Amino acid sequence: MSTEILWDCHMHSSFSADSPTPMEEMISKAVSKGLKGITFTEHLDPDYPATEDGLDFSLDITSYQKKISELQTTYKDQISIRFGIELGLQMHLSEYFNDLLSRIPFDFVIGSSHLVHGYDPYYPDFFAGRSEFRCYMEYFESILENLSFYDNFDVYGHLDYVVRYGPDKNREYSYGRYQDILDEILKKIISMGKGIEINTGGYHYGLGEPNPCSAVIKRYRELGGEIITIGADAHTPDKIAFAFDKAKNVLRDCGFRYYTVFKDRKPEYIPL
């Protein structure tokens, strides 16, 4: 590989509603790319509204845990495979998630905002009849709401996820334009002892930036943020470790000399 980043800590398989790919295919591709380790972070979004394409973001955790345990044994001499989850945070789900995490020994938990007051920005309905600025602000405000109710996660995922799907994407989006609320989010995450991720999905969505954008990552570091994981948010094999060479440069430019992976919910720091 052309990159020194050898862990992809955000990926999905067919256990997630929006991925068609068997777990074995994701692992095989990661091995062929020379990765040292991967973390599956399958989606769990309870109360996700009905979609025209019938996606079901509940997760068969028993089958998922059993399968990953089998594959950890099968591939133990080729790659490290860790057991993670991506929780779609909503304020009313705090008790449900806490109960789940008290029973299931995940290595890594991403907390993400997919739904904003019942709407997913992935679908155009979220933006209908409103300014893009107002929609982006509502998304960031919802993150603060989630942070005020819930802290049982390790990193907050793709902090500016909303810009992937805005009518103008990131043409008029910048850290500076949303600085006050983004600073409030970053300070809250840091005060909670949590981290963020650099999600290279932004590159394969054509943004020319990761999620969150590099200016947000730099600000996170300036404010004292230390925990940062790297994931491509791959749902298909071709996106595994996508643009990790760019991610390494962003991290270095933002003042990081390491990245983070999790095992048993504990951070491990790996030099760049």
PDB file of N, CA and C in Angstrom, residues 42-105:
ATOM      1  N   GLU A  42     -21.183  -2.053  12.229  1.00  0.00           N
ATOM      2  CA  GLU A  42     -22.477  -2.199  11.560  1.00  0.00           C
ATOM      3  C   GLU A  42     -23.498  -1.214  12.133  1.00  0.00           C
ATOM      4  N   HIS A  43     -24.399  -0.785  11.262  1.00  0.00           N
ATOM      5  CA  HIS A  43     -25.412   0.199  11.635  1.00  0.00           C
ATOM      6  C   HIS A  43     -26.453  -0.378  12.592  1.00  0.00           C
ATOM      7  N   LEU A  44     -26.795   0.426  13.607  1.00  0.00           N
ATOM      8  CA  LEU A  44     -27.978   0.172  14.408  1.00  0.00           C
ATOM      9  C   LEU A  44     -28.701   1.499  14.586  1.00  0.00           C
ATOM     10  N   ASP A  45     -29.810   1.645  13.880  1.00  0.00           N
ATOM     11  CA  ASP A  45     -30.637   2.854  13.946  1.00  0.00           C
ATOM     12  C   ASP A  45     -32.071   2.471  14.295  1.00  0.00           C
ATOM     13  N   PRO A  46     -32.337   2.220  15.565  1.00  0.00           N
ATOM     14  CA  PRO A  46     -33.724   1.906  15.935  1.00  0.00           C
ATOM     15  C   PRO A  46     -34.654   3.074  15.610  1.00  0.00           C
ATOM     16  N   ASP A  47     -35.882   2.760  15.323  1.00  0.00           N
ATOM     17  CA  ASP A  47     -36.899   3.767  15.009  1.00  0.00           C
ATOM     18  C   ASP A  47     -36.597   4.528  13.725  1.00  0.00           C
ATOM     19  N   TYR A  48     -35.785   3.933  12.844  1.00  0.00           N
ATOM     20  CA  TYR A  48     -35.551   4.572  11.555  1.00  0.00           C
ATOM     21  C   TYR A  48     -36.859   4.543  10.766  1.00  0.00           C
ATOM     22  N   PRO A  49     -37.266   5.679  10.199  1.00  0.00           N
ATOM     23  CA  PRO A  49     -38.554   5.719   9.502  1.00  0.00           C
ATOM     24  C   PRO A  49     -38.564   4.839   8.252  1.00  0.00           C
ATOM     25  N   ALA A  50     -39.748   4.429   7.860  1.00  0.00           N
ATOM     26  CA  ALA A  50     -39.894   3.593   6.666  1.00  0.00           C
ATOM     27  C   ALA A  50     -39.366   4.327   5.439  1.00  0.00           C
ATOM     28  N   THR A  51     -38.686   3.578   4.577  1.00  0.00           N
ATOM     29  CA  THR A  51     -38.127   4.140   3.354  1.00  0.00           C
ATOM     30  C   THR A  51     -38.771   3.483   2.146  1.00  0.00           C
ATOM     31  N   GLU A  52     -38.716   4.191   1.014  1.00  0.00           N
ATOM     32  CA  GLU A  52     -39.295   3.642  -0.216  1.00  0.00           C
ATOM     33  C   GLU A  52     -38.600   2.356  -0.637  1.00  0.00           C
ATOM     34  N   ASP A  53     -37.309   2.248  -0.329  1.00  0.00           N
ATOM     35  CA  ASP A  53     -36.572   1.046  -0.699  1.00  0.00           C
ATOM     36  C   ASP A  53     -36.579  -0.012   0.400  1.00  0.00           C
ATOM     37  N   GLY A  54     -37.329   0.226   1.465  1.00  0.00           N
ATOM     38  CA  GLY A  54     -37.543  -0.795   2.482  1.00  0.00           C
ATOM     39  C   GLY A  54     -36.346  -1.132   3.343  1.00  0.00           C
ATOM     40  N   LEU A  55     -35.452  -0.184   3.550  1.00  0.00           N
ATOM     41  CA  LEU A  55     -34.276  -0.456   4.367  1.00  0.00           C
ATOM     42  C   LEU A  55     -34.668  -0.624   5.832  1.00  0.00           C
ATOM     43  N   ASP A  56     -34.053  -1.604   6.478  1.00  0.00           N
ATOM     44  CA  ASP A  56     -34.325  -1.896   7.885  1.00  0.00           C
ATOM     45  C   ASP A  56     -33.018  -1.763   8.655  1.00  0.00           C
ATOM     46  N   PHE A  57     -32.911  -0.693   9.442  1.00  0.00           N
ATOM     47  CA  PHE A  57     -31.659  -0.421  10.134  1.00  0.00           C
ATOM     48  C   PHE A  57     -31.617  -0.998  11.550  1.00  0.00           C
ATOM     49  N   SER A  58     -32.480  -1.985  11.811  1.00  0.00           N
ATOM     50  CA  SER A  58     -32.256  -2.790  13.003  1.00  0.00           C
ATOM     51  C   SER A  58     -31.083  -3.720  12.689  1.00  0.00           C
ATOM     52  N   LEU A  59     -30.537  -4.365  13.687  1.00  0.00           N
ATOM     53  CA  LEU A  59     -29.336  -5.179  13.493  1.00  0.00           C
ATOM     54  C   LEU A  59     -29.486  -6.491  14.248  1.00  0.00           C
ATOM     55  N   ASP A  60     -29.245  -7.587  13.569  1.00  0.00           N
ATOM     56  CA  ASP A  60     -29.255  -8.902  14.215  1.00  0.00           C
ATOM     57  C   ASP A  60     -27.909  -9.073  14.929  1.00  0.00           C
ATOM     58  N   ILE A  61     -27.844  -8.572  16.132  1.00  0.00           N
ATOM     59  CA  ILE A  61     -26.568  -8.521  16.847  1.00  0.00           C
ATOM     60  C   ILE A  61     -26.072  -9.919  17.203  1.00  0.00           C
ATOM     61  N   THR A  62     -26.963 -10.826  17.532  1.00  0.00           N
ATOM     62  CA  THR A  62     -26.546 -12.188  17.881  1.00  0.00           C
ATOM     63  C   THR A  62     -25.828 -12.849  16.702  1.00  0.00           C
ATOM     64  N   SER A  63     -26.425 -12.743  15.521  1.00  0.00           N
ATOM     65  CA  SER A  63     -25.798 -13.339  14.334  1.00  0.00           C
ATOM     66  C   SER A  63     -24.517 -12.611  13.960  1.00  0.00           C
ATOM     67  N   TYR A  64     -24.529 -11.299  14.090  1.00  0.00           N
ATOM     68  CA  TYR A  64     -23.338 -10.490  13.797  1.00  0.00           C
ATOM     69  C   TYR A  64     -22.182 -10.886  14.700  1.00  0.00           C
ATOM     70  N   GLN A  65     -22.439 -10.983  15.989  1.00  0.00           N
ATOM     71  CA  GLN A  65     -21.383 -11.347  16.941  1.00  0.00           C
ATOM     72  C   GLN A  65     -20.854 -12.749  16.666  1.00  0.00           C
ATOM     73  N   LYS A  66     -21.746 -13.681  16.362  1.00  0.00           N
ATOM     74  CA  LYS A  66     -21.339 -15.053  16.075  1.00  0.00           C
ATOM     75  C   LYS A  66     -20.468 -15.108  14.823  1.00  0.00           C
ATOM     76  N   LYS A  67     -20.889 -14.387  13.774  1.00  0.00           N
ATOM     77  CA  LYS A  67     -20.152 -14.408  12.520  1.00  0.00           C
ATOM     78  C   LYS A  67     -18.766 -13.789  12.677  1.00  0.00           C
ATOM     79  N   ILE A  68     -18.694 -12.681  13.359  1.00  0.00           N
ATOM     80  CA  ILE A  68     -17.392 -12.023  13.478  1.00  0.00           C
ATOM     81  C   ILE A  68     -16.444 -12.858  14.324  1.00  0.00           C
ATOM     82  N   SER A  69     -16.976 -13.561  15.320  1.00  0.00           N
ATOM     83  CA  SER A  69     -16.133 -14.450  16.126  1.00  0.00           C
ATOM     84  C   SER A  69     -15.562 -15.577  15.267  1.00  0.00           C
ATOM     85  N   GLU A  70     -16.393 -16.123  14.399  1.00  0.00           N
ATOM     86  CA  GLU A  70     -15.919 -17.186  13.497  1.00  0.00           C
ATOM     87  C   GLU A  70     -14.821 -16.663  12.572  1.00  0.00           C
ATOM     88  N   LEU A  71     -15.026 -15.469  12.026  1.00  0.00           N
ATOM     89  CA  LEU A  71     -14.074 -14.934  11.061  1.00  0.00           C
ATOM     90  C   LEU A  71     -12.794 -14.447  11.726  1.00  0.00           C
ATOM     91  N   GLN A  72     -12.888 -14.020  12.961  1.00  0.00           N
ATOM     92  CA  GLN A  72     -11.669 -13.676  13.703  1.00  0.00           C
ATOM     93  C   GLN A  72     -10.761 -14.900  13.820  1.00  0.00           C
ATOM     94  N   THR A  73     -11.347 -16.060  14.012  1.00  0.00           N
ATOM     95  CA  THR A  73     -10.569 -17.299  14.089  1.00  0.00           C
ATOM     96  C   THR A  73     -10.030 -17.685  12.710  1.00  0.00           C
ATOM     97  N   THR A  74     -10.876 -17.586  11.704  1.00  0.00           N
ATOM     98  CA  THR A  74     -10.481 -17.975  10.345  1.00  0.00           C
ATOM     99  C   THR A  74      -9.303 -17.138   9.842  1.00  0.00           C
ATOM    100  N   TYR A  75      -9.329 -15.843  10.130  1.00  0.00           N
ATOM    101  CA  TYR A  75      -8.335 -14.924   9.567  1.00  0.00           C
ATOM    102  C   TYR A  75      -7.280 -14.488  10.578  1.00  0.00           C
ATOM    103  N   LYS A  76      -7.181 -15.185  11.702  1.00  0.00           N
ATOM    104  CA  LYS A  76      -6.312 -14.706  12.793  1.00  0.00           C
ATOM    105  C   LYS A  76      -4.855 -14.561  12.391  1.00  0.00           C
ATOM    106  N   ASP A  77      -4.401 -15.305  11.399  1.00  0.00           N
ATOM    107  CA  ASP A  77      -3.010 -15.206  10.960  1.00  0.00           C
ATOM    108  C   ASP A  77      -2.816 -14.201   9.824  1.00  0.00           C
ATOM    109  N   GLN A  78      -3.902 -13.564   9.388  1.00  0.00           N
ATOM    110  CA  GLN A  78      -3.814 -12.645   8.249  1.00  0.00           C
ATOM    111  C   GLN A  78      -4.141 -11.198   8.607  1.00  0.00           C
ATOM    112  N   ILE A  79      -5.097 -11.010   9.518  1.00  0.00           N
ATOM    113  CA  ILE A  79      -5.541  -9.651   9.822  1.00  0.00           C
ATOM    114  C   ILE A  79      -6.285  -9.658  11.156  1.00  0.00           C
ATOM    115  N   SER A  80      -6.173  -8.569  11.878  1.00  0.00           N
ATOM    116  CA  SER A  80      -6.931  -8.399  13.114  1.00  0.00           C
ATOM    117  C   SER A  80      -8.306  -7.836  12.784  1.00  0.00           C
ATOM    118  N   ILE A  81      -9.349  -8.478  13.305  1.00  0.00           N
ATOM    119  CA  ILE A  81     -10.723  -8.057  13.044  1.00  0.00           C
ATOM    120  C   ILE A  81     -11.382  -7.710  14.365  1.00  0.00           C
ATOM    121  N   ARG A  82     -11.874  -6.489  14.474  1.00  0.00           N
ATOM    122  CA  ARG A  82     -12.491  -6.056  15.725  1.00  0.00           C
ATOM    123  C   ARG A  82     -13.992  -5.819  15.550  1.00  0.00           C
ATOM    124  N   PHE A  83     -14.672  -5.894  16.652  1.00  0.00           N
ATOM    125  CA  PHE A  83     -16.128  -5.963  16.724  1.00  0.00           C
ATOM    126  C   PHE A  83     -16.680  -4.609  17.179  1.00  0.00           C
ATOM    127  N   GLY A  84     -17.204  -3.848  16.217  1.00  0.00           N
ATOM    128  CA  GLY A  84     -17.708  -2.528  16.543  1.00  0.00           C
ATOM    129  C   GLY A  84     -19.153  -2.343  16.135  1.00  0.00           C
ATOM    130  N   ILE A  85     -19.661  -1.151  16.431  1.00  0.00           N
ATOM    131  CA  ILE A  85     -21.036  -0.819  16.078  1.00  0.00           C
ATOM    132  C   ILE A  85     -21.136   0.683  15.867  1.00  0.00           C
ATOM    133  N   GLU A  86     -22.014   1.080  14.958  1.00  0.00           N
ATOM    134  CA  GLU A  86     -22.308   2.491  14.736  1.00  0.00           C
ATOM    135  C   GLU A  86     -23.745   2.742  15.178  1.00  0.00           C
ATOM    136  N   LEU A  87     -23.882   3.449  16.284  1.00  0.00           N
ATOM    137  CA  LEU A  87     -25.195   3.739  16.842  1.00  0.00           C
ATOM    138  C   LEU A  87     -25.744   5.019  16.229  1.00  0.00           C
ATOM    139  N   GLY A  88     -26.944   4.945  15.693  1.00  0.00           N
ATOM    140  CA  GLY A  88     -27.629   6.141  15.227  1.00  0.00           C
ATOM    141  C   GLY A  88     -28.297   6.826  16.409  1.00  0.00           C
ATOM    142  N   LEU A  89     -27.641   7.841  16.937  1.00  0.00           N
ATOM    143  CA  LEU A  89     -28.092   8.434  18.195  1.00  0.00           C
ATOM    144  C   LEU A  89     -29.359   9.263  18.018  1.00  0.00           C
ATOM    145  N   GLN A  90     -30.254   9.089  18.966  1.00  0.00           N
ATOM    146  CA  GLN A  90     -31.423   9.937  19.149  1.00  0.00           C
ATOM    147  C   GLN A  90     -31.656  10.035  20.652  1.00  0.00           C
ATOM    148  N   MET A  91     -32.160  11.162  21.091  1.00  0.00           N
ATOM    149  CA  MET A  91     -32.232  11.411  22.527  1.00  0.00           C
ATOM    150  C   MET A  91     -33.029  10.348  23.278  1.00  0.00           C
ATOM    151  N   HIS A  92     -34.108   9.858  22.687  1.00  0.00           N
ATOM    152  CA  HIS A  92     -34.981   8.930  23.418  1.00  0.00           C
ATOM    153  C   HIS A  92     -34.426   7.505  23.471  1.00  0.00           C
ATOM    154  N   LEU A  93     -33.283   7.262  22.821  1.00  0.00           N
ATOM    155  CA  LEU A  93     -32.728   5.906  22.765  1.00  0.00           C
ATOM    156  C   LEU A  93     -31.627   5.655  23.788  1.00  0.00           C
ATOM    157  N   SER A  94     -31.359   6.603  24.660  1.00  0.00           N
ATOM    158  CA  SER A  94     -30.231   6.481  25.596  1.00  0.00           C
ATOM    159  C   SER A  94     -30.312   5.206  26.430  1.00  0.00           C
ATOM    160  N   GLU A  95     -31.453   4.953  27.031  1.00  0.00           N
ATOM    161  CA  GLU A  95     -31.601   3.773  27.893  1.00  0.00           C
ATOM    162  C   GLU A  95     -31.440   2.487  27.095  1.00  0.00           C
ATOM    163  N   TYR A  96     -32.023   2.468  25.900  1.00  0.00           N
ATOM    164  CA  TYR A  96     -31.918   1.286  25.035  1.00  0.00           C
ATOM    165  C   TYR A  96     -30.456   0.987  24.710  1.00  0.00           C
ATOM    166  N   PHE A  97     -29.711   2.003  24.316  1.00  0.00           N
ATOM    167  CA  PHE A  97     -28.310   1.793  23.952  1.00  0.00           C
ATOM    168  C   PHE A  97     -27.469   1.405  25.162  1.00  0.00           C
ATOM    169  N   ASN A  98     -27.711   2.028  26.295  1.00  0.00           N
ATOM    170  CA  ASN A  98     -26.938   1.685  27.486  1.00  0.00           C
ATOM    171  C   ASN A  98     -27.157   0.231  27.888  1.00  0.00           C
ATOM    172  N   ASP A  99     -28.389  -0.229  27.788  1.00  0.00           N
ATOM    173  CA  ASP A  99     -28.670  -1.634  28.098  1.00  0.00           C
ATOM    174  C   ASP A  99     -27.935  -2.553  27.138  1.00  0.00           C
ATOM    175  N   LEU A 100     -27.974  -2.212  25.858  1.00  0.00           N
ATOM    176  CA  LEU A 100     -27.276  -3.021  24.858  1.00  0.00           C
ATOM    177  C   LEU A 100     -25.781  -3.108  25.160  1.00  0.00           C
ATOM    178  N   LEU A 101     -25.164  -1.963  25.410  1.00  0.00           N
ATOM    179  CA  LEU A 101     -23.713  -1.944  25.598  1.00  0.00           C
ATOM    180  C   LEU A 101     -23.291  -2.565  26.922  1.00  0.00           C
ATOM    181  N   SER A 102     -24.194  -2.668  27.860  1.00  0.00           N
ATOM    182  CA  SER A 102     -23.876  -3.347  29.121  1.00  0.00           C
ATOM    183  C   SER A 102     -23.827  -4.858  28.940  1.00  0.00           C
ATOM    184  N   ARG A 103     -24.447  -5.342  27.855  1.00  0.00           N
ATOM    185  CA  ARG A 103     -24.528  -6.791  27.628  1.00  0.00           C
ATOM    186  C   ARG A 103     -23.597  -7.306  26.548  1.00  0.00           C
ATOM    187  N   ILE A 104     -23.229  -6.463  25.584  1.00  0.00           N
ATOM    188  CA  ILE A 104     -22.472  -6.914  24.410  1.00  0.00           C
ATOM    189  C   ILE A 104     -21.071  -6.307  24.452  1.00  0.00           C
ATOM    190  N   PRO A 105     -20.032  -7.143  24.369  1.00  0.00           N
ATOM    191  CA  PRO A 105     -18.653  -6.649  24.523  1.00  0.00           C
ATOM    192  C   PRO A 105     -18.038  -6.116  23.228  1.00  0.00           C
TER     193      PRO A 105
END
